[in-house]
Amino acid sequence: MLDRIAALGRVTLDTVAGAGAALLMLLKALIGKPNVRKSWPLLMQQMYAVGVLSLIIIVVSGLFIGMVLGLQGYNILVDFGAEQSLGPMVALSLLRELGPVVTALLFAGRAGSSLTAEIGLMKATEQLSSLEMMGVDPLRRVIAPRFWAGFYSMPLLALVFSAVGIFGGYLVGVRWLGVDEGAFWSVMQANVEWGQDIVNGIIKSLVFAFVVTWIALHKGYSCTPTSVGISRATTSTVVTASLAVLGLDFVLTALMFG
Amino acid sequence: MESRNTQLAVGLFVIIGILALLFLGLRAANTSAVTSGETYRLYAKFDNIGGLKERSPVKVGGVVVGRVSRITLSGEYYEPLVEMTISATYNKFPDTSSVSILTSGLLGEQYIGLNPGFIDETVEMLQDGDQIYDTKSALVLEDLIGQFLFSQGND
């Protein structure tokens, strides 16, 4: 019995310590005198790895999700003679929910896992210690550019996702199923608000970007420096980040649209 | 050289992102300048506003000229007072105009229909802060059914 209670206490302490370590890592990496000349090329490199290389998977999945929304929405709406509402249905579900959330999930799988694995391997091969030996702060040199790259990339990716998804819905709804083109766009414009829908979607994806990148970096930085440890950390990144995104999405939706 | 290509790719990525934002903003959302730009306010008291909400449109003959900006209760009888923000492009409504709360379609949202009134020498134009007195409340289904049953009982 006492062992059980002790085990519970240990888990609690580990969780709190882990959260504290993650916060400290982030603060140490981000707070400090910025050195634009040095950090700019690093940021560019990471933006390329994290953002540009994720573009293809985002565009392809956005197109297909938009097309599926168009098809499913049409089949339901046509029963009510309301197929002209297809435009706002596709646009609102993409802008408010699917754009930020699916982008964050794909980002966690595509970029988050690779960030964790990269940093975990750096740790396992003592590269982080070597940097410290040379007087370079690995948090500033390795963690910070990756964090900012993720933070800037994901909202852009989410916007691309939504735009491509709306185009996919347009292709299926208007080009294939014959919804009136003028009604598709004008009813969409009448129902989508700039501040309510687009800006809130961007805020959502900024929050997700922060959380996913942070989790990925911390899991890599704090992993056990063995092959098993790295593999566990990578899995844990994808699982934790996805759960955090879905949970936060509910909270944010309740705050914004509730 | 590789660093230059990287920068080029990132630059293109940012441009694509901004283009997506522009597409969403201009093509998908309504940024039409009905409530941005110059506006003025009109007030109207109703007995019952039904399902009218803030940001519901104010229409003249189906054309959106403004939006409901605030709904409060006023006076000692707690009558709903609706504040409407009207685009200054449409600033020549006579004070004989009337407003009614209408429903778009069978199940649609409720909006305010503004009917411009007649104009002669004694009629003034509505200014910022004026109140429209000729109002017609929202139709409430339960009231209608009640009236119907009542009139059936009389026959």
Short mmCIF file of C-alpha atoms in Angstrom, two decimals:
data_model
loop_
_atom_site.label_atom_id
_atom_site.label_comp_id
_atom_site.label_asym_id
_atom_site.label_seq_id
_atom_site.Cartn_x
_atom_site.Cartn_y
_atom_site.Cartn_z
CA MET A 1 0.00 0.00 0.00
CA LEU A 2 2.73 2.43 1.01
CA ASP A 3 4.65 1.45 -2.11
CA ARG A 4 1.68 2.40 -4.26
CA ILE A 5 1.41 5.80 -2.64
CA ALA A 6 5.15 6.28 -3.05
CA ALA A 7 4.88 5.32 -6.72
CA LEU A 8 2.11 7.89 -7.21
CA GLY A 9 4.25 10.50 -5.50
CA ARG A 10 7.23 9.62 -7.69
CA VAL A 11 5.15 9.96 -10.87
CA THR A 12 3.81 13.32 -9.71
CA LEU A 13 7.28 14.59 -8.83
CA ASP A 14 8.69 13.39 -12.16
CA THR A 15 5.88 15.10 -14.06
CA VAL A 16 6.34 18.38 -12.24
CA ALA A 17 10.11 18.21 -12.60
CA GLY A 18 9.77 17.44 -16.30
CA ALA A 19 7.44 20.39 -16.85
CA GLY A 20 9.80 22.65 -14.94
CA ALA A 21 12.81 21.44 -16.91
CA ALA A 22 10.94 22.00 -20.18
CA LEU A 23 10.02 25.53 -19.18
CA LEU A 24 13.57 26.29 -18.06
CA MET A 25 14.96 24.92 -21.33
CA LEU A 26 12.64 27.17 -23.31
CA LEU A 27 13.34 30.26 -21.22
CA LYS A 28 17.11 29.75 -21.38
CA ALA A 29 16.93 29.20 -25.13
CA LEU A 30 14.77 32.20 -25.93
CA ILE A 31 15.63 34.90 -23.40
CA GLY A 32 18.86 36.69 -24.04
CA LYS A 33 20.52 39.22 -26.27
CA PRO A 34 19.55 38.44 -29.87
CA ASN A 35 22.40 38.22 -32.35
CA VAL A 36 20.74 38.68 -35.71
CA ARG A 37 23.83 38.23 -37.86
CA LYS A 38 24.60 34.83 -36.35
CA SER A 39 21.10 33.47 -35.80
CA TRP A 40 19.57 34.50 -39.15
CA PRO A 41 21.31 31.78 -41.25
CA LEU A 42 20.50 29.20 -38.57
CA LEU A 43 16.85 30.23 -38.63
CA MET A 44 16.76 30.06 -42.44
CA GLN A 45 18.23 26.55 -42.38
CA GLN A 46 15.62 25.37 -39.88
CA MET A 47 12.75 27.14 -41.67
CA TYR A 48 13.80 25.19 -44.73
CA ALA A 49 13.95 21.86 -42.92
CA VAL A 50 10.80 22.37 -40.86
CA GLY A 51 8.62 24.55 -43.08
CA VAL A 52 9.52 24.24 -46.75
CA LEU A 53 9.97 20.48 -46.67
CA SER A 54 6.58 20.08 -44.92
CA LEU A 55 4.86 22.05 -47.66
CA ILE A 56 4.22 19.09 -49.95
CA ILE A 57 2.48 16.90 -47.38
CA ILE A 58 0.42 19.92 -46.26
CA VAL A 59 -0.66 20.82 -49.78
CA VAL A 60 -1.55 17.25 -50.73
CA SER A 61 -3.49 16.49 -47.56
CA GLY A 62 -5.19 19.90 -47.66
CA LEU A 63 -6.36 19.27 -51.20
CA PHE A 64 -7.74 15.84 -50.35
CA ILE A 65 -9.41 16.93 -47.13
CA GLY A 66 -11.05 19.82 -48.95
CA MET A 67 -12.24 17.47 -51.68
CA VAL A 68 -13.65 15.01 -49.14
CA LEU A 69 -15.42 17.84 -47.31
CA GLY A 70 -16.92 18.99 -50.59
CA LEU A 71 -18.15 15.50 -51.44
CA GLN A 72 -19.55 14.63 -48.01
CA GLY A 73 -21.03 18.08 -47.46
CA TYR A 74 -22.72 18.00 -50.84
CA ASN A 75 -24.31 14.61 -50.20
CA ILE A 76 -25.81 15.80 -46.92
CA LEU A 77 -26.76 19.33 -47.97
CA VAL A 78 -28.42 18.30 -51.23
CA ASP A 79 -31.08 16.42 -49.22
CA PHE A 80 -32.21 19.76 -47.81
CA GLY A 81 -31.83 21.62 -51.08
CA ALA A 82 -29.13 23.64 -49.39
CA GLU A 83 -26.16 22.70 -51.54
CA GLN A 84 -25.36 26.40 -51.95
CA SER A 85 -24.22 26.36 -48.33
CA LEU A 86 -21.38 24.06 -49.38
CA GLY A 87 -18.99 27.00 -49.65
CA PRO A 88 -19.33 28.24 -46.06
CA MET A 89 -19.40 24.68 -44.74
CA VAL A 90 -16.06 23.83 -46.37
CA ALA A 91 -14.51 27.21 -45.56
CA LEU A 92 -15.63 27.36 -41.94
CA SER A 93 -14.65 23.80 -41.08
CA LEU A 94 -11.22 24.35 -42.65
CA LEU A 95 -10.54 27.79 -41.20
CA ARG A 96 -11.83 27.12 -37.71
CA GLU A 97 -10.86 23.52 -37.08
CA LEU A 98 -9.29 21.35 -39.72
CA GLY A 99 -6.70 23.83 -40.96
CA PRO A 100 -4.98 24.47 -37.62
CA VAL A 101 -5.57 21.01 -36.12
CA VAL A 102 -4.66 18.75 -39.04
CA THR A 103 -1.66 20.94 -39.84
CA ALA A 104 -0.50 20.62 -36.24
CA LEU A 105 -0.95 16.84 -36.28
CA LEU A 106 0.88 16.46 -39.59
CA PHE A 107 3.54 18.87 -38.36
CA ALA A 108 4.04 16.80 -35.19
CA GLY A 109 4.47 13.68 -37.28
CA ARG A 110 6.54 15.17 -40.07
CA ALA A 111 8.69 17.81 -38.40
CA GLY A 112 8.29 17.23 -34.64
CA SER A 113 9.53 13.65 -34.76
CA SER A 114 12.54 14.63 -36.84
CA LEU A 115 13.39 17.47 -34.45
CA THR A 116 13.29 15.07 -31.50
CA ALA A 117 15.36 12.44 -33.27
CA GLU A 118 17.92 14.99 -34.43
CA ILE A 119 18.43 16.55 -31.02
CA GLY A 120 18.32 13.17 -29.29
CA LEU A 121 21.06 11.89 -31.58
CA MET A 122 23.08 15.05 -31.01
CA LYS A 123 22.82 14.33 -27.32
CA ALA A 124 23.66 10.64 -27.70
CA THR A 125 26.75 11.39 -29.78
CA GLU A 126 27.87 14.04 -27.28
CA GLN A 127 27.57 16.86 -29.82
CA LEU A 128 25.69 19.02 -27.34
CA SER A 129 28.42 18.50 -24.71
CA SER A 130 31.08 19.28 -27.31
CA LEU A 131 29.35 22.56 -28.14
CA GLU A 132 29.37 23.44 -24.46
CA MET A 133 33.09 22.51 -24.26
CA MET A 134 33.74 24.98 -27.08
CA GLY A 135 31.90 27.68 -25.17
CA VAL A 136 28.81 27.64 -27.39
CA ASP A 137 25.49 27.49 -25.60
CA PRO A 138 23.65 24.55 -27.24
CA LEU A 139 20.31 25.97 -26.12
CA ARG A 140 20.90 29.18 -28.04
CA ARG A 141 22.61 27.52 -30.96
CA VAL A 142 20.52 24.37 -31.42
CA ILE A 143 17.19 24.79 -29.65
CA ALA A 144 16.31 28.44 -30.26
CA PRO A 145 16.46 28.48 -34.11
CA ARG A 146 14.46 25.25 -34.28
CA PHE A 147 11.83 26.64 -31.95
CA TRP A 148 11.38 29.88 -33.88
CA ALA A 149 11.36 28.02 -37.19
CA GLY A 150 8.50 25.83 -35.98
CA PHE A 151 6.67 28.77 -34.45
CA TYR A 152 6.80 30.79 -37.69
CA SER A 153 6.27 27.89 -40.08
CA MET A 154 3.13 26.32 -38.70
CA PRO A 155 0.73 29.27 -39.07
CA LEU A 156 1.94 29.70 -42.65
CA LEU A 157 1.42 26.00 -43.27
CA ALA A 158 -2.06 26.16 -41.73
CA LEU A 159 -3.00 29.08 -43.99
CA VAL A 160 -1.75 27.18 -47.04
CA PHE A 161 -3.68 24.13 -45.86
CA SER A 162 -6.95 26.07 -45.54
CA ALA A 163 -6.52 27.85 -48.87
CA VAL A 164 -5.72 24.64 -50.73
CA GLY A 165 -8.57 22.85 -48.93
CA ILE A 166 -11.08 25.51 -50.01
CA PHE A 167 -9.77 25.12 -53.55
CA GLY A 168 -10.27 21.34 -53.25
CA GLY A 169 -13.84 21.87 -52.06
CA TYR A 170 -14.36 24.21 -55.00
CA LEU A 171 -13.02 21.62 -57.45
CA VAL A 172 -15.36 18.91 -56.21
CA GLY A 173 -18.40 21.07 -55.44
CA VAL A 174 -18.41 23.42 -58.40
CA ARG A 175 -16.42 21.68 -61.12
CA TRP A 176 -17.62 18.16 -60.53
CA LEU A 177 -20.98 18.21 -58.71
CA GLY A 178 -22.31 21.37 -60.31
CA VAL A 179 -22.96 23.72 -57.38
CA ASP A 180 -23.44 27.23 -58.75
CA GLU A 181 -20.07 28.96 -58.81
CA GLY A 182 -21.34 32.43 -57.90
CA ALA A 183 -23.35 31.10 -54.96
CA PHE A 184 -20.41 29.01 -53.75
CA TRP A 185 -18.18 32.06 -53.33
CA SER A 186 -20.76 34.67 -52.36
CA VAL A 187 -22.46 32.57 -49.67
CA MET A 188 -18.98 31.74 -48.37
CA GLN A 189 -18.10 35.44 -48.23
CA ALA A 190 -21.36 36.24 -46.48
CA ASN A 191 -20.66 33.71 -43.74
CA VAL A 192 -16.90 33.83 -43.17
CA GLU A 193 -15.75 36.69 -40.95
CA TRP A 194 -12.21 38.00 -41.09
CA GLY A 195 -11.83 38.51 -37.33
CA GLN A 196 -14.00 35.71 -36.06
CA ASP A 197 -12.84 32.93 -38.34
CA ILE A 198 -9.53 33.69 -40.01
CA VAL A 199 -7.81 35.50 -37.14
CA ASN A 200 -9.01 32.96 -34.59
CA GLY A 201 -7.71 30.18 -36.82
CA ILE A 202 -4.31 31.87 -36.96
CA ILE A 203 -4.28 32.29 -33.16
CA LYS A 204 -5.06 28.60 -32.82
CA SER A 205 -2.23 27.58 -35.08
CA LEU A 206 0.19 29.88 -33.23
CA VAL A 207 -0.73 28.14 -29.97
CA PHE A 208 -0.34 24.71 -31.57
CA ALA A 209 2.97 25.72 -33.12
CA PHE A 210 4.27 26.80 -29.73
CA VAL A 211 3.16 23.60 -28.01
CA VAL A 212 4.17 21.09 -30.68
CA THR A 213 7.62 22.57 -31.24
CA TRP A 214 8.23 22.94 -27.54
CA ILE A 215 7.25 19.32 -26.83
CA ALA A 216 9.38 18.03 -29.70
CA LEU A 217 12.45 19.99 -28.60
CA HIS A 218 12.10 19.10 -24.94
CA LYS A 219 11.59 15.40 -25.64
CA GLY A 220 14.75 15.39 -27.72
CA TYR A 221 16.76 17.44 -25.28
CA SER A 222 15.78 15.39 -22.24
CA CYS A 223 15.84 11.92 -23.82
CA THR A 224 17.93 9.04 -22.54
CA PRO A 225 20.97 9.13 -24.84
CA THR A 226 20.64 5.58 -26.14
CA SER A 227 19.03 4.17 -29.26
CA VAL A 228 16.07 2.93 -27.23
CA GLY A 229 15.79 6.30 -25.51
CA ILE A 230 15.73 8.19 -28.80
CA SER A 231 13.10 5.90 -30.27
CA ARG A 232 10.97 6.28 -27.15
CA ALA A 233 11.37 10.05 -27.17
CA THR A 234 10.33 10.24 -30.84
CA THR A 235 7.20 8.17 -30.23
CA SER A 236 6.41 10.17 -27.13
CA THR A 237 6.75 13.43 -29.10
CA VAL A 238 4.14 12.39 -31.64
CA VAL A 239 1.74 11.00 -29.01
CA THR A 240 2.07 13.85 -26.51
CA ALA A 241 1.99 16.58 -29.15
CA SER A 242 -1.09 15.12 -30.86
CA LEU A 243 -2.96 14.75 -27.58
CA ALA A 244 -1.96 18.25 -26.48
CA VAL A 245 -3.16 19.68 -29.80
CA LEU A 246 -6.51 17.94 -29.64
CA GLY A 247 -7.07 18.84 -25.99
CA LEU A 248 -6.03 22.46 -26.47
CA ASP A 249 -8.21 22.66 -29.55
CA PHE A 250 -11.27 21.90 -27.46
CA VAL A 251 -10.34 24.55 -24.90
CA LEU A 252 -9.59 27.16 -27.57
CA THR A 253 -12.77 26.39 -29.48
CA ALA A 254 -14.80 26.72 -26.28
CA LEU A 255 -13.16 30.08 -25.59
CA MET A 256 -13.46 31.44 -29.14
CA PHE A 257 -16.75 30.09 -30.42
CA GLY A 258 -18.47 28.77 -27.30
CA MET B 1 25.61 28.85 -52.61
CA GLU B 2 23.54 26.29 -50.81
CA SER B 3 22.66 28.85 -48.16
CA ARG B 4 21.36 31.13 -50.91
CA ASN B 5 19.12 28.38 -52.27
CA THR B 6 17.85 27.74 -48.76
CA GLN B 7 17.03 31.40 -48.34
CA LEU B 8 15.28 31.42 -51.71
CA ALA B 9 13.15 28.42 -50.73
CA VAL B 10 12.23 29.96 -47.37
CA GLY B 11 11.39 33.25 -49.07
CA LEU B 12 9.10 31.44 -51.51
CA PHE B 13 7.54 29.57 -48.59
CA VAL B 14 6.73 32.83 -46.81
CA ILE B 15 5.32 34.31 -50.02
CA ILE B 16 3.11 31.25 -50.52
CA GLY B 17 1.87 31.61 -46.95
CA ILE B 18 1.04 35.28 -47.43
CA LEU B 19 -0.67 34.54 -50.74
CA ALA B 20 -2.79 31.95 -48.94
CA LEU B 21 -3.72 34.57 -46.34
CA LEU B 22 -4.64 37.03 -49.08
CA PHE B 23 -6.70 34.40 -50.86
CA LEU B 24 -8.56 33.59 -47.64
CA GLY B 25 -9.02 37.24 -46.76
CA LEU B 26 -10.16 38.49 -50.15
CA ARG B 27 -11.89 35.49 -51.65
CA ALA B 28 -13.33 33.60 -48.70
CA ALA B 29 -14.13 36.25 -46.09
CA ASN B 30 -16.30 39.32 -46.22
CA THR B 31 -14.06 42.33 -45.88
CA SER B 32 -16.65 44.44 -47.69
CA ALA B 33 -16.61 47.88 -46.13
CA VAL B 34 -20.12 48.05 -44.73
CA THR B 35 -19.19 48.56 -41.13
CA SER B 36 -15.66 49.71 -41.63
CA GLY B 37 -15.25 53.25 -42.88
CA GLU B 38 -17.57 56.13 -42.01
CA THR B 39 -20.68 55.10 -40.13
CA TYR B 40 -23.46 56.67 -38.12
CA ARG B 41 -25.81 55.23 -35.50
CA LEU B 42 -29.57 54.92 -35.43
CA TYR B 43 -31.75 53.57 -32.63
CA ALA B 44 -35.02 51.70 -32.63
CA LYS B 45 -37.21 50.33 -29.86
CA PHE B 46 -39.03 47.07 -30.32
CA ASP B 47 -41.50 45.13 -28.18
CA ASN B 48 -39.73 41.88 -28.97
CA ILE B 49 -36.52 41.34 -30.91
CA GLY B 50 -36.94 37.58 -31.32
CA GLY B 51 -33.64 36.04 -32.39
CA LEU B 52 -31.90 39.25 -33.42
CA LYS B 53 -28.24 39.33 -32.43
CA GLU B 54 -25.41 41.80 -32.39
CA ARG B 55 -23.80 41.92 -35.85
CA SER B 56 -27.08 40.93 -37.53
CA PRO B 57 -27.38 42.79 -40.84
CA VAL B 58 -29.57 45.84 -41.48
CA LYS B 59 -30.96 45.66 -45.00
CA VAL B 60 -32.78 48.01 -47.33
CA GLY B 61 -34.56 46.02 -50.01
CA GLY B 62 -32.20 43.12 -49.38
CA VAL B 63 -29.02 45.19 -49.60
CA VAL B 64 -26.89 45.26 -46.46
CA VAL B 65 -26.40 48.88 -45.36
CA GLY B 66 -25.24 48.28 -41.78
CA ARG B 67 -25.21 46.04 -38.78
CA VAL B 68 -26.77 45.80 -35.34
CA SER B 69 -24.06 47.02 -33.01
CA ARG B 70 -25.70 46.79 -29.58
CA ILE B 71 -28.87 45.48 -27.98
CA THR B 72 -29.87 46.78 -24.56
CA LEU B 73 -32.98 47.17 -22.46
CA SER B 74 -34.03 50.76 -21.93
CA GLY B 75 -36.62 52.78 -20.09
CA GLU B 76 -38.67 51.91 -17.03
CA TYR B 77 -40.62 49.31 -19.03
CA TYR B 78 -37.46 47.49 -20.12
CA GLU B 79 -38.05 47.70 -23.84
CA PRO B 80 -35.34 46.30 -26.09
CA LEU B 81 -33.37 49.13 -27.67
CA VAL B 82 -31.38 48.23 -30.77
CA GLU B 83 -28.43 50.32 -31.89
CA MET B 84 -27.71 50.07 -35.60
CA THR B 85 -24.48 51.17 -37.23
CA ILE B 86 -25.24 52.31 -40.77
CA SER B 87 -22.69 53.03 -43.45
CA ALA B 88 -22.38 56.78 -44.05
CA THR B 89 -22.81 56.14 -47.78
CA TYR B 90 -26.50 55.75 -47.03
CA ASN B 91 -27.22 58.87 -44.97
CA LYS B 92 -30.42 60.14 -46.57
CA PHE B 93 -33.13 58.18 -44.79
CA PRO B 94 -36.17 60.33 -43.90
CA ASP B 95 -37.48 60.15 -40.32
CA THR B 96 -40.68 58.62 -41.66
CA SER B 97 -38.72 55.42 -42.31
CA SER B 98 -39.76 52.25 -40.54
CA VAL B 99 -37.84 49.23 -39.35
CA SER B 100 -39.07 45.67 -38.89
CA ILE B 101 -37.42 42.48 -37.77
CA LEU B 102 -37.57 39.93 -40.56
CA THR B 103 -36.34 36.39 -41.12
CA SER B 104 -34.33 35.39 -44.17
CA GLY B 105 -35.94 32.27 -45.52
CA LEU B 106 -37.93 29.80 -43.48
CA LEU B 107 -35.21 28.89 -41.00
CA GLY B 108 -32.72 31.67 -41.62
CA GLU B 109 -31.15 34.28 -39.43
CA GLN B 110 -33.15 37.31 -38.36
CA TYR B 111 -32.24 40.73 -39.68
CA ILE B 112 -33.59 44.27 -39.59
CA GLY B 113 -35.42 45.48 -42.68
CA LEU B 114 -35.32 49.26 -43.08
CA ASN B 115 -38.03 50.78 -45.29
CA PRO B 116 -37.28 54.36 -46.34
CA GLY B 117 -40.37 56.54 -45.86
CA PHE B 118 -41.87 59.37 -47.91
CA ILE B 119 -40.21 62.77 -48.19
CA ASP B 120 -41.90 66.20 -48.20
CA GLU B 121 -41.02 69.65 -46.81
CA THR B 122 -41.82 68.82 -43.18
CA VAL B 123 -39.83 65.57 -43.09
CA GLU B 124 -36.26 65.69 -41.81
CA MET B 125 -33.45 63.29 -42.54
CA LEU B 126 -32.23 60.90 -39.85
CA GLN B 127 -29.01 62.02 -38.20
CA ASP B 128 -26.46 60.22 -36.06
CA GLY B 129 -28.10 59.16 -32.77
CA ASP B 130 -31.71 59.57 -33.98
CA GLN B 131 -34.38 57.05 -33.15
CA ILE B 132 -36.80 55.43 -35.57
CA TYR B 133 -40.26 55.25 -33.96
CA ASP B 134 -42.15 53.23 -36.55
CA THR B 135 -41.07 49.69 -35.66
CA LYS B 136 -42.49 46.24 -36.13
CA SER B 137 -41.38 43.47 -33.78
CA ALA B 138 -40.22 40.00 -34.63
CA LEU B 139 -42.82 37.34 -35.21
CA VAL B 140 -42.72 34.85 -32.37
CA LEU B 141 -44.12 31.50 -33.39
CA GLU B 142 -45.69 30.78 -29.98
CA ASP B 143 -47.57 34.10 -30.04
CA LEU B 144 -48.86 33.37 -33.54
CA ILE B 145 -50.09 29.94 -32.50
CA GLY B 146 -51.69 31.48 -29.42
CA GLN B 147 -53.52 34.06 -31.53
CA PHE B 148 -54.61 31.39 -33.96
CA LEU B 149 -56.04 29.19 -31.21
CA PHE B 150 -57.72 32.18 -29.60
CA SER B 151 -59.40 33.18 -32.87
CA GLN B 152 -60.50 29.58 -33.42
CA GLY B 153 -62.14 29.60 -30.00
CA ASN B 154 -64.17 32.71 -30.88
CA ASP B 155 -65.80 31.19 -33.94
#
